[in-house]
Each structure stands twice: as C-alpha cells, then as structure tokens.
Coordinates of C-alpha atoms and ligand atoms in Angstrom, one line a residue:
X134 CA 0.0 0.0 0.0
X135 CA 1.3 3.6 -0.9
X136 CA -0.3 7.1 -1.3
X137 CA -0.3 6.5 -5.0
X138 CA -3.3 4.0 -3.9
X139 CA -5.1 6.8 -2.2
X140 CA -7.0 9.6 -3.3
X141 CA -7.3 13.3 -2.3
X142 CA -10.4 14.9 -1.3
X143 CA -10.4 18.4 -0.9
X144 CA -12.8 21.3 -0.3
X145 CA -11.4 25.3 0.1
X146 CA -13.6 27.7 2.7
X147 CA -11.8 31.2 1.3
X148 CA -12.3 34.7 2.5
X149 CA -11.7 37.9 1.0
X150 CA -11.8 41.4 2.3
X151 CA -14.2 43.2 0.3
X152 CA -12.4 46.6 -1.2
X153 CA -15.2 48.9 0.2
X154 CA -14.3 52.3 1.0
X155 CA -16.0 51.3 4.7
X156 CA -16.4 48.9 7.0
X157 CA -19.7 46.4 6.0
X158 CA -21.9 47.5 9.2
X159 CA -20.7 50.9 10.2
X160 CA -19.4 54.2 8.5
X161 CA -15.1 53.6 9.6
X162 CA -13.1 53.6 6.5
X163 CA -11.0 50.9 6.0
X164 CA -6.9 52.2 5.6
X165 CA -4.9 49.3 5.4
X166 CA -1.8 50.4 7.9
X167 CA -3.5 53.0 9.6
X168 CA -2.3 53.6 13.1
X169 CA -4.1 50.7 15.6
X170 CA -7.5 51.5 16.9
X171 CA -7.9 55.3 14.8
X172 CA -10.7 53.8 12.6
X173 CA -13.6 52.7 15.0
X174 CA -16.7 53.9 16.3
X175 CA -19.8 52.6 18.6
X176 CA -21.3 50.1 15.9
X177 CA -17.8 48.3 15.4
X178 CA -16.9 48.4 19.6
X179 CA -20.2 47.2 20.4
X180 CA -21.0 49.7 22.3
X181 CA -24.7 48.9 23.5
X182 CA -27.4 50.3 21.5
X183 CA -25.1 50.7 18.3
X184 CA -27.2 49.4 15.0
X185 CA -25.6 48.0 12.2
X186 CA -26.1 49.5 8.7
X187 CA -25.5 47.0 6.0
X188 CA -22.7 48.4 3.6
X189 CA -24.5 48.8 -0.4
X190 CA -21.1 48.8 -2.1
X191 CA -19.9 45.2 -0.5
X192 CA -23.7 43.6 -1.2
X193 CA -23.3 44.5 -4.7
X194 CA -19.5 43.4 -5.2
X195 CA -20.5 39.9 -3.0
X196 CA -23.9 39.6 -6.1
X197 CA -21.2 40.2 -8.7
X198 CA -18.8 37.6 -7.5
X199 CA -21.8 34.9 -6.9
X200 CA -22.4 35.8 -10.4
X201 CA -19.0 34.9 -11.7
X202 CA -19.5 31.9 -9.8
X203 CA -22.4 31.1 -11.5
X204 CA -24.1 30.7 -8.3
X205 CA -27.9 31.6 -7.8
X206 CA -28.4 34.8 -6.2
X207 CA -30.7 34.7 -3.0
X208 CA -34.2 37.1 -3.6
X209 CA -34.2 37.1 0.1
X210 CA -30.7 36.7 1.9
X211 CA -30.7 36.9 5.4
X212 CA -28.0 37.8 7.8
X213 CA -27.5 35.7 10.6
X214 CA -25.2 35.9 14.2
X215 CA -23.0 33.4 14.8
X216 CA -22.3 33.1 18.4
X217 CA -19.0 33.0 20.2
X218 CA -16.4 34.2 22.5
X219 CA -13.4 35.7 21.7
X220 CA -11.0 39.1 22.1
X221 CA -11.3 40.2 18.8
X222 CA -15.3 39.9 18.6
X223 CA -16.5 42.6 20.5
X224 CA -19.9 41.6 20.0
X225 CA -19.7 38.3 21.0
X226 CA -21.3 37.2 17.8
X227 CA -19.8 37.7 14.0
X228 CA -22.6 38.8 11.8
X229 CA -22.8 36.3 8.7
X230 CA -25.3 34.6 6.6
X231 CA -26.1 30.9 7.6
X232 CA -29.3 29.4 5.8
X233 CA -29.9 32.4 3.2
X234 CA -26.8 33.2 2.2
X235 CA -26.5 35.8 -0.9
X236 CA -25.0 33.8 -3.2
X237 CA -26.5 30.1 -3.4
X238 CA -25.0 27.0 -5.4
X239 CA -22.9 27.7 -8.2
X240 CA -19.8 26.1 -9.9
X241 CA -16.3 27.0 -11.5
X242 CA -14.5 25.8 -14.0
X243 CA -11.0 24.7 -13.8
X244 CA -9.4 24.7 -17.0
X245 CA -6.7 21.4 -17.0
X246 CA -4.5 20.1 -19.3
X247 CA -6.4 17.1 -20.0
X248 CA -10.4 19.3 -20.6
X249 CA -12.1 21.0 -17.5
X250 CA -13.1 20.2 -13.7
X251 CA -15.6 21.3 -12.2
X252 CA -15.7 22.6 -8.6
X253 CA -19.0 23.2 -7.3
X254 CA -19.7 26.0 -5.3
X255 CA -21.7 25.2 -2.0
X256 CA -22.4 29.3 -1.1
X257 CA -20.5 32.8 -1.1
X258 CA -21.7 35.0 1.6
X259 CA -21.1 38.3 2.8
X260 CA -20.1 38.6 6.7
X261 CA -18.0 41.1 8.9
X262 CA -14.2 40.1 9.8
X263 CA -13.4 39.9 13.4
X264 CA -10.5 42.4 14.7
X265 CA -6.9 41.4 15.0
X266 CA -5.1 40.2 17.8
X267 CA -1.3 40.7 18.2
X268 CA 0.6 38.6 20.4
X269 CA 3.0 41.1 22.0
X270 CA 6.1 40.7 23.8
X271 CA 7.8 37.5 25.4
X272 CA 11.1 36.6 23.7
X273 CA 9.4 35.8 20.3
X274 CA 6.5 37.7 19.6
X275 CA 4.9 34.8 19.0
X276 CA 1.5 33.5 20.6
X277 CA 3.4 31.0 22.5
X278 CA 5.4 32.8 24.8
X279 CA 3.8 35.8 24.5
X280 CA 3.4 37.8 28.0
X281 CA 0.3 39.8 26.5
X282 CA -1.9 40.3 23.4
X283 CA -2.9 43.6 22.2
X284 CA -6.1 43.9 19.6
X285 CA -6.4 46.0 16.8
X286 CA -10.2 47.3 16.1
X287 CA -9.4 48.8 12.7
X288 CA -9.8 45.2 10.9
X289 CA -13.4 44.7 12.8
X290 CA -15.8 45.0 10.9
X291 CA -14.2 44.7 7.5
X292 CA -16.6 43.2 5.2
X293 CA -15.5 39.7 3.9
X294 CA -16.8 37.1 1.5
X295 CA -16.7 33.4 2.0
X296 CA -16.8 31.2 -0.7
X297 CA -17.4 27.1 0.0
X298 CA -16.3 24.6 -2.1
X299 CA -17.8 21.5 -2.7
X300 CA -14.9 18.9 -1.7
X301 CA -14.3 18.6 -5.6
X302 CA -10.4 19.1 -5.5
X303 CA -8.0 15.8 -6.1
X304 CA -4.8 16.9 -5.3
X305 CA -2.5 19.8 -3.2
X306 CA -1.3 21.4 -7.0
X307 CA -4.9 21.1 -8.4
X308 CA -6.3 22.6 -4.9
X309 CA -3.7 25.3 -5.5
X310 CA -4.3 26.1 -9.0
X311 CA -7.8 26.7 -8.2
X312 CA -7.0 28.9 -5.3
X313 CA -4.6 30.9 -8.0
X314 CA -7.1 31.0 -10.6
X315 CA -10.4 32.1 -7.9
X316 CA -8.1 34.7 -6.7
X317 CA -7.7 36.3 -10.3
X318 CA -11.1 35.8 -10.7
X319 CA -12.1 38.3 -7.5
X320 CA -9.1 40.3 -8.2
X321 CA -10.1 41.2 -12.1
X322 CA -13.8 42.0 -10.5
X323 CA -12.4 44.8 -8.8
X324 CA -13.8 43.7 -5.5
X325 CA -10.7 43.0 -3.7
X326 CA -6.8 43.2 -3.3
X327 CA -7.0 39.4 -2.4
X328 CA -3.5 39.7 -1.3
X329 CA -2.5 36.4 1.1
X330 CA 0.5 38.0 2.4
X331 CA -2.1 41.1 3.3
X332 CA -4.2 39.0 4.9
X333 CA -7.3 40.3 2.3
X334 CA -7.0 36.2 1.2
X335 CA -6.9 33.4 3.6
X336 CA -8.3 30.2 2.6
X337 CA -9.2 27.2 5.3
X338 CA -8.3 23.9 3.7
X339 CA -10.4 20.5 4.3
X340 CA -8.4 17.0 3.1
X341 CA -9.2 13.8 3.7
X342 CA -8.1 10.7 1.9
X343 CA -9.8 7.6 0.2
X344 CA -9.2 4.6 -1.2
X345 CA -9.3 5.0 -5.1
X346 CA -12.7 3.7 -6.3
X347 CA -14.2 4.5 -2.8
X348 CA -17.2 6.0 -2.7
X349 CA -18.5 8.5 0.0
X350 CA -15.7 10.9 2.1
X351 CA -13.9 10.2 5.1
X352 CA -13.8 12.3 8.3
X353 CA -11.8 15.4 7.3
X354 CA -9.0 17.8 8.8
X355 CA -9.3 21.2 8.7
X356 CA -6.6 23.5 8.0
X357 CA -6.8 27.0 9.4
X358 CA -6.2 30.5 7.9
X359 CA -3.3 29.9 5.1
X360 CA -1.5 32.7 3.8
X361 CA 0.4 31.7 0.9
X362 CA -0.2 29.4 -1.9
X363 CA 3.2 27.1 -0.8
X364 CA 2.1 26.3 2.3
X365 CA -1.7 25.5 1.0
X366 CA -0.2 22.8 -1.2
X367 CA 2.4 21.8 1.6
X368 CA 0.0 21.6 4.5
X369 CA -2.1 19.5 1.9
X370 CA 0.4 17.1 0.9
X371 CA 1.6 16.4 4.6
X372 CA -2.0 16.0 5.5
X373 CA -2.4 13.0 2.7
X374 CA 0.9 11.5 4.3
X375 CA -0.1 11.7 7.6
X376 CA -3.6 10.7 6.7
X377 CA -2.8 7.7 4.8
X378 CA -0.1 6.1 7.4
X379 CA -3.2 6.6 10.1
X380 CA -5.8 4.8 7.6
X381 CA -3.0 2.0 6.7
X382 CA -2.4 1.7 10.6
X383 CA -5.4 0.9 11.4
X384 CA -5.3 4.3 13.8
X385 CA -8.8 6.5 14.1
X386 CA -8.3 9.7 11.5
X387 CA -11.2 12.2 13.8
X388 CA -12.4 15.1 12.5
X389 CA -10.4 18.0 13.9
X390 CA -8.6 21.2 13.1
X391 CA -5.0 21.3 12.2
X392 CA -2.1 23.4 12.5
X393 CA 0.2 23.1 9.7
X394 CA 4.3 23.8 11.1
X395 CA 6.8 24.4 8.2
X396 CA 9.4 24.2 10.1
X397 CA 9.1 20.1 11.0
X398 CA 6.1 20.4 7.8
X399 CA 3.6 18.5 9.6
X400 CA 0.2 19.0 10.5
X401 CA -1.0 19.0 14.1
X402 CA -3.9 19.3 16.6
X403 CA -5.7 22.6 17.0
X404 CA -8.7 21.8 18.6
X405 CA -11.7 19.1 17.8
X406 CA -14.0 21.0 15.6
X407 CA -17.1 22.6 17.2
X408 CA -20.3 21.5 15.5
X409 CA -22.4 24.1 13.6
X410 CA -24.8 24.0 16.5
X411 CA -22.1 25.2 18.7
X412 CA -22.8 28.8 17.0
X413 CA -26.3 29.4 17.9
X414 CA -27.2 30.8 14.3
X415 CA -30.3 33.3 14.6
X416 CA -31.0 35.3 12.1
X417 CA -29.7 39.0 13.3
X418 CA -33.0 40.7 14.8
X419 CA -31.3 44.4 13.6
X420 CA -31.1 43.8 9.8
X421 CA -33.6 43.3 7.4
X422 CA -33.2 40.8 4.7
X423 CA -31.7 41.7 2.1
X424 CA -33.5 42.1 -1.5
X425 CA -31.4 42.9 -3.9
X426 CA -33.6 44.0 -6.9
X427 CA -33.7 42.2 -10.6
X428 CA -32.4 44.9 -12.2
X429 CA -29.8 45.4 -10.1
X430 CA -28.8 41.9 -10.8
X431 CA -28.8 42.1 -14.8
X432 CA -27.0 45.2 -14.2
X433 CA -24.1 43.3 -12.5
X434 CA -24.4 40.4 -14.6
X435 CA -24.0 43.0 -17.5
X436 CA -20.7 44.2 -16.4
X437 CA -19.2 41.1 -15.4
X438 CA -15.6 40.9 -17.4
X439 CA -14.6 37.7 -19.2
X440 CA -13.4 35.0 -16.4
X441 CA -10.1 34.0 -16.5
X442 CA -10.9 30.6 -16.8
X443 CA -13.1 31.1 -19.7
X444 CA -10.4 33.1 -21.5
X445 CA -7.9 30.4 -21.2
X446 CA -10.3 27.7 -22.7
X447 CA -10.9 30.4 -25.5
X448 CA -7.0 30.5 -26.8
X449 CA -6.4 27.2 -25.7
X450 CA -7.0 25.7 -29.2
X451 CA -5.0 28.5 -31.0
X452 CA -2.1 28.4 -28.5
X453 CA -1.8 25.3 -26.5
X454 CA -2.5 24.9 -22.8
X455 CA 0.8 25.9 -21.3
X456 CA 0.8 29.2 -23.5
X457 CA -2.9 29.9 -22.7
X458 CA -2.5 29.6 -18.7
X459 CA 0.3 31.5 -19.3
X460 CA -1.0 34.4 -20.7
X461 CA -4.3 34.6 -18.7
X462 CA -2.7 34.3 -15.1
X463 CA 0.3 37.0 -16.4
X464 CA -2.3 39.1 -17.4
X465 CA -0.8 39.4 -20.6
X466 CA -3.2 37.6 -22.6
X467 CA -5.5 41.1 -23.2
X468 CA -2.3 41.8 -25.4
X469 CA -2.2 39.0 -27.3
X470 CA -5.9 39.3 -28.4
X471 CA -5.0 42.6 -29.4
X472 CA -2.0 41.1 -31.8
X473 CA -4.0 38.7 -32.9
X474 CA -7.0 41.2 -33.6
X475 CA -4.7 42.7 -35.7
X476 CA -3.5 40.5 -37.9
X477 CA -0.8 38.4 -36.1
X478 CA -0.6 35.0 -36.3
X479 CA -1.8 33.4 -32.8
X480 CA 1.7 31.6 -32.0
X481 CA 3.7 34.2 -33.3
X482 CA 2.1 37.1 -31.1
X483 CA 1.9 34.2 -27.9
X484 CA 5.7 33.6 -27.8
X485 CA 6.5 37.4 -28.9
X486 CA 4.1 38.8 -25.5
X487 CA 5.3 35.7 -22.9
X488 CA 9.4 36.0 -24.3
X489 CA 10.3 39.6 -26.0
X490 CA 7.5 41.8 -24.5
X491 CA 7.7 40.2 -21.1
X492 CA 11.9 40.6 -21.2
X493 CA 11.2 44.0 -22.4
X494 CA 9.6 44.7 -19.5
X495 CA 7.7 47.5 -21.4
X496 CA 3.7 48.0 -20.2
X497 CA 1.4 46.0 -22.2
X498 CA -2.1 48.0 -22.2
X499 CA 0.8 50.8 -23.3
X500 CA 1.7 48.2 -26.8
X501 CA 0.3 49.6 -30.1
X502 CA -0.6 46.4 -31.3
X503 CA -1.6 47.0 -35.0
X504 CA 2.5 48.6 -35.1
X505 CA 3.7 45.9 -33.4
X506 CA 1.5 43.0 -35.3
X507 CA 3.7 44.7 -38.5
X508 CA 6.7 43.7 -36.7
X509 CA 5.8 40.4 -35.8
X510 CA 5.2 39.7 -39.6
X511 CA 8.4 40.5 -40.6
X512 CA 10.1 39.5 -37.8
X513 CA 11.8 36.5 -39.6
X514 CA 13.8 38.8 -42.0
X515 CA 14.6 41.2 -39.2
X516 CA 17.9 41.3 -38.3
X517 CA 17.6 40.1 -34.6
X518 CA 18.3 43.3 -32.6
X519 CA 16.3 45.5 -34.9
X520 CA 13.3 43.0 -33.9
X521 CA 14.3 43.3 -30.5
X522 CA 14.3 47.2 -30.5
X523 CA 11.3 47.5 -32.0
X524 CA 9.7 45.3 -29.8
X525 CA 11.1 47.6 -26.8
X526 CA 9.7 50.8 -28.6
X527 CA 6.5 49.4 -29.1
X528 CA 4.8 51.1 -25.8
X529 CA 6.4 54.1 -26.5
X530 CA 3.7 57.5 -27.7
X531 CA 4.0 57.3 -31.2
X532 CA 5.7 53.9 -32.2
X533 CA 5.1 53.6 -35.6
X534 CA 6.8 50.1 -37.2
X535 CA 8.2 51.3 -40.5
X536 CA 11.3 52.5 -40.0
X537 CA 12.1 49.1 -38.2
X538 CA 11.0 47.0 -41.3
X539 CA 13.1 49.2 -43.5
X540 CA 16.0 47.8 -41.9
X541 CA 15.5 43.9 -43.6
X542 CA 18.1 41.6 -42.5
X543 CA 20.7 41.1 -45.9
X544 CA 19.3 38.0 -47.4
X545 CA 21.0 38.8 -50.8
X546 CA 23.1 35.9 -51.2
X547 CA 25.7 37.8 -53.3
X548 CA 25.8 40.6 -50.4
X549 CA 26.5 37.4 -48.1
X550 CA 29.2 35.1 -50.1
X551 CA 32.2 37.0 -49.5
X552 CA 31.8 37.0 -46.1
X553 CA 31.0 34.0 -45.8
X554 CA 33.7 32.9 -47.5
X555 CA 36.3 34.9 -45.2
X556 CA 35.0 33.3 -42.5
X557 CA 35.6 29.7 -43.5
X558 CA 39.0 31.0 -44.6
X559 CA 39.8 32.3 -41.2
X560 CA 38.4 29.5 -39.3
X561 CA 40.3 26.1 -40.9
X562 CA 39.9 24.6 -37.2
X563 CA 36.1 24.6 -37.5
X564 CA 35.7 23.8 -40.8
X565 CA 37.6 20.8 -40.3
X566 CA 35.9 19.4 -37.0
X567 CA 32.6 20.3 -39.3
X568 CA 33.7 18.0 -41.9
X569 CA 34.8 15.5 -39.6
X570 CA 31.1 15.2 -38.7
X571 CA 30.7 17.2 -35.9
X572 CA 28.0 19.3 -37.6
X573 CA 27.3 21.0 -34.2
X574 CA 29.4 23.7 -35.0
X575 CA 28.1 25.3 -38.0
X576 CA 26.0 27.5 -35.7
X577 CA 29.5 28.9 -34.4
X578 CA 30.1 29.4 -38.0
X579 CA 26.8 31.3 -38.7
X580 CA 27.3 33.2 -35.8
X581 CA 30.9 34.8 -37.2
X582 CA 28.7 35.5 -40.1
X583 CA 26.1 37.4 -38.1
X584 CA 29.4 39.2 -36.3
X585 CA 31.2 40.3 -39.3
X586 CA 27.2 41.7 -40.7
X587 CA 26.8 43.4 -37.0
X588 CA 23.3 41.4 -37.2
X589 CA 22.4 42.1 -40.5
X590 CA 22.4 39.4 -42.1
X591 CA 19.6 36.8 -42.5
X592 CA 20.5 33.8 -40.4
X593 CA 18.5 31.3 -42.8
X594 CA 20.5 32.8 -45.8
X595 CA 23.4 32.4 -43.9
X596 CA 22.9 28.8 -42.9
X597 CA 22.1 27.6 -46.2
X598 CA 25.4 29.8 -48.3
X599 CA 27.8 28.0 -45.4
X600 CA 26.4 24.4 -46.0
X601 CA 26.6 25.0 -49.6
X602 CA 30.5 26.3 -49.5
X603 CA 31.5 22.8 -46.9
X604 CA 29.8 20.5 -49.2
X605 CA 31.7 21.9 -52.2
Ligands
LIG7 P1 -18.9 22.9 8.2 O1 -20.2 23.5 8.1 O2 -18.7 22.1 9.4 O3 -17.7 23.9 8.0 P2 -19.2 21.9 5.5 O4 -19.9 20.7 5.2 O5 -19.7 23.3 5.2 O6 -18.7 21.9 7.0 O7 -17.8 21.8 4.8 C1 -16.8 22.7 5.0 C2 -15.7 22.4 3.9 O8 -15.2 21.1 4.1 C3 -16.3 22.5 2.5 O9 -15.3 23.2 1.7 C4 -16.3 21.1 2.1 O10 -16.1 20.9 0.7 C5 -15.2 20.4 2.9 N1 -15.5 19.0 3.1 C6 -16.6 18.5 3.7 N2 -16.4 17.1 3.8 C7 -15.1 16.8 3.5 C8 -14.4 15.6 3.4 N3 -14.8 14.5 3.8 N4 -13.1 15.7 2.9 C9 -12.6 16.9 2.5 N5 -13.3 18.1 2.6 C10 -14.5 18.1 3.0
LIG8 MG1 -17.2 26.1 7.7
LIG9 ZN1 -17.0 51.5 13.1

C-alpha cells in the first residue's frame, strides 16, 4: 500500500476582504496600515445600543462575484449571528449569513490540461471580519510565549466574502491552482486586493483521503487561515501523508482542526472541531433581509468581465495549454488578443508577448498592437536586434513600425558570399571538426557571419550559403 493507492479529497472555505471604502456595518473607512485602533466607532466596539447599517457597495460586489461563480443569487438573503467568544469579537457574535446566504450553489470551472473540472460551489456570503489580535512581547513575539496580546479594532468589521467549495479538488497542486485562478477571478472583479501576504485572502483547507474507487468521504481535517499558496499545497500534501499512514495503521483519522508547522512540515492538533450548533445561528434581529432588486442583478451580470478561466479555454485551441494559462494568469493575454485582432498570427504574437515583450519589460495595455502585429510579420527577415528594439519601442507614444521593417536583414546571397567565404578562410579549425562530422558547430560558423554583418544578415540565408560552400 502507498499514497499513489489513495485519493485526495479536498474542499477550500476562502475569504476575501471586500475593497469597500467602509467597514460592512458601520461608517469607519478601512486604511490598510492606519495607526491601531484610529478607525472605529460605537457600531464596530459594540457599544450597546449601536445598530448595524449593511454596507450597499460590499452587497453588490458579494452579487457580482456569486455571479462569476455562476451561483444563484438569494431574492431574500438573510443575515445571521454566529455566536462565540473571543477578544477580537466585541460583540460576542460575527454577523454572517447561515441558511440564506447571498449567493447560493454555483460552480467553477477549472481549466486542465487534459479538458475542464468542475468545482462546485456550495455558497459565497457576505459577513463582517473579526478584529486582529497581536501577540506582543515575550522573547518571540509569537502567541506561545507571548506575556500579552494587544487587539487592533481597525480590521473589525471589514466586510469579507466566504466562498465554500464543494470537496471537488483531487490533489494539493490542483487545490492550489484553483486557489490561483479564484483569486484572479475576484481580483479582475475589482472587489478585492485578495493579497495572502495582506491578509485580504486566507483560505481554510479541508483534506481527507480515500481509497481510489471508494465512494462516499472520510472524516476530514481542517486546516486554518493559510496565507500563501506554498504552504496550502504543503499543508495538503503532509496532511495525505499523515492521513494515509493513520488509515493504513489501522489508527482513528477524527475530524479536527490542524495546524500546519513548516518548520518540521507537519500538520497538528488545534482543537476538535465545534459542531455548527455550537454557533447558535439566529438570524440577526437588527437587519432586514436583504432584497437585492432584478435589475440590479442584470445590471451586475452585465458588467461582469470575461473570467479568466473562460479566457484560457478560449485560446487554448489557438495556443496550446501551457501558453494559454500563461497568458491569462500574467495578465498578458489582453495583449495577445489585441495582436492577434490585428493580424498576427496566434503563436507568433503568444511567444513574442510571454518572451520579447515580457523581457522588455515595457507596459502592455501601453503596446500599439496593429504597429507591433507589423513587426511580428516581418520579424523573420529582421535582423535580430532591430526585432528586438522595436519590440522595446512598441509602448512608446508614437511607435510607428516602419522604420524598423526598412532595416530587412541582408538575405541577398551575393551581399553574403564574401563574407562568408572569409570566415571559412579564417576559421580552418572549425571547418575541419565540421567536416569531420561534428556538424554542431556550423552555428558557431553562422554566428561569425552574423558578427562580421553586426546582425544584419539573415541567419536562414546564412545557414544555407555555409552548407553550400562545406559541401563543395
Ligand atoms: P462545516 O459547516 O462544518 O464547516 P461543511 O460541510 O460546510 O462543514 O464543509 C466545509 C468544507 O469542508 C467545505 O469546503 C467542504 O467541501 C469540505 N469538506 C466536507 N467534507 C469533506 C471531506 N470528507 N473531505 C474533505 N473536505 C470536506
Ligand atoms: Mg465552515
Ligand atoms: Zn465603526
């Protein structure tokens, strides 16, 4: 028995800060490294008789991301309390959304090398994020060892999405490649930073294991606030290790909540998981339910941009599956349609905006892509750095291609003979080991050529006048 016999099971819980000028239930503004404690107020303190306002801006960004999701938008959501104790929750309940959630079931797809997965997507809802706790002094900083811990109001209150998955996901890289490619997703809608090292994307992970061909899930562990993409697919792997030695042990895998530890990268105990009872979900007696309008819904459906996913199964078949997820997650891809709306061929303008135009680190939304679309069809009878330069230019105000294309490499083979000829003349060494069979260094020989033309001359022409002149 080995992990190879096992399989994955995986389902994300991932929360975003919403990028509202406010906080969801209050007026604070949200400043991201604003001195601790400047941005609160009686609704976000609890002080008692404070009443919660729902924020407009953060309703309508959660509706446009359920959309995205394909999910079914509630005509009645209902925000609920979820009961508990802790520092950083004022209230002693977060205000969420348990049986009406805003966005209902929906699905994503996850472009692959071998056709699409589907995730399903149990729910996105819209809730308030506690504050932050620091763990202050001690010898570390850290929470163990920590004399005291000081909390941070700002972040209370910040509106924050949560979006389930079903437990759809079959491996640590697929589970992160869906994490990448949901993060773009919320990112291109303009509704968050969704920055893990920020804090405004922290995903909660949920593995168990199975034996292939098994049906139904085992009891799952649950991985806690991740912040970065390594240690999601880390902390998944080690729990499939761990996971399958217990099951091939014969030891009891519980349901529970894990720590992940990079240093020793292995997962251990947090705490048994509460049940969902445990939370004393009422619906919150101070909100109405929210209603959100038809029209307001087409309206958001209207403006939704192209999904990332989408666009990658669009070039796919032009492009190839490596060069299509390239694009898209680079962002560069809005370029390439550009090229290729302009004439360029769709390989040609793929390789030119992932190699030249990436090591050119010029702006893309800056390229003119009909000029540069001119350059890419005659880039084979460019000498190289003219190609190159023009390629660099091609953000600049004003790039116009024609005075790159007037400089054609020298393919005249009567321009190119005597210099080719001097160069076998000086190089009897080469010319020898060539003949010898060692073929390998004709592009040495070609490259003198390109030397003596400063670049000029056309390589192909080149190639062809030096295997002409050994043969002879
Ligand atoms: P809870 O309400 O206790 O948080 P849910 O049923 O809502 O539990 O599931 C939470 C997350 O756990 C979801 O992302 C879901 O896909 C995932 N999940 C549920 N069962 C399993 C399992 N057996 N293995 C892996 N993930 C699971
Ligand atoms: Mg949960
Ligand atoms: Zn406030």
């Amino acid at each position: 028995m080995a992990v190879r016999d096992w399989e994955a099971v995986i389902g994300l819980e991932v929360h975003a800060h919403l990028k509202t000028r406010t906080k969801m239930f209050c007026r604070c503004e949200l400043e991201y490294g604003a001195p601790e404690n400047t941005r609160t107020c009686p609704v976000c303190l609890a002080h008692p008789g404070a009443l919660p306002v729902p924020n407009e801006r953060a309703i309508e960004q959660t509706i446009k991301l359920g959309l995205a999701l394909d999910c079914g938008i509630a005509a009645r959501a209902i925000f609920a309390r979820k009961n508990y104790f802790y520092p950083d929750l004022p209230k002693g309940y977060q205000i969420s959304q348990y049986e009406a959630p805003l966005a209902g079931r929906g699905r994503f797809r996850l472009p692959r090398p071998d056709g699409d997965r589907e995730i399903g997507i149990v729910r996105a809802h819209l809730e308030e994020d506690a504050a932050k706790t620091v763990h202050a002094g001690g010898a570390t900083g850290r929470s163990v060892g920590a004399d005291y811990s000081l909390v941070d109001f700002n972040r209370g209150g910040t509106p924050l999405v949560e979006i389930v998955t079903e437990p759809d996901l079959r491996s640590a890289e697929e589970a992160v490649w869906f994490l990448r490619l949901l993060r773009q997703t919320i990112v291109e809608l303009g509704i968050s930073d969704a920055e893990m090292e920020k804090g405004t994307l922290r995903a909660d992970v949920n593995v168990s294991v199975r034996r292939r061909g098994e049906e139904g899930y085992r009891p799952r562990w649950e991985i806690k606030n991740m912040n970065s993409f390594t240690f999601v697919g880390r902390a998944i792997e080690a729990a499939i290790r761990q996971q399958v030695a217990a099951h091939e042990a014969g030891e009891p895998v519980e349901q529970s909540t894990y720590d992940y530890d990079a240093d020793t990268d292995r997962l251990t105990v947090h705490r048994s998981k509460e049940e969902a009872d445990d939370y004393r979900y009422f619906p919150e007696p101070d909100l109405v339910p929210v209603e959100p309008p038809a029209e307001l819904v087409e309206r958001l459906r209207a403006e939704l941009p192209e999904r990332p996913a989408d666009r990658i199964r669009r070039i796919e078949p032009a492009v190839g599956f490596d060069a299509a997820v390239e694009l898209v997650t680079t962002g560069r891809d809005r370029l390439y349609d550009r090229l290729v709306a302009a004439g360029a061929e769709a390989r040609v303008a793929a390789n030119a905006v992932m190699n030249e135009v990436a090591a050119a680190g010029i702006d893309p939304e800056a390229v003119d892509a009909g000029e540069l679309a001119k350059v890419l069809g005659a880039r084979e009878r460019l000498p190289r750095d003219v190609y190159l330069e023009a390629v660099a230019r091609s953000a600049d105000p004003g790039f116009a291609a024609a005075p790159f294309l007037e400089q054609e490499a020298v393919s005249d083979a009567s321009a190119l003979e005597p210099v080719v000829e001097a160069v076998l003349a000086a190089n009897p060494e080469q010319v020898q080991t060539y003949l010898g069979g060692k073929e390998g260094v004709l592009g040495y020989l070609v490259g003198q050529v390109m030397r003596e033309t400063r670049g000029k001359a056309d390589p192909r022409v080149v190639n062809r006048l030096l295997r002409e002149k050994l043969r002879a």
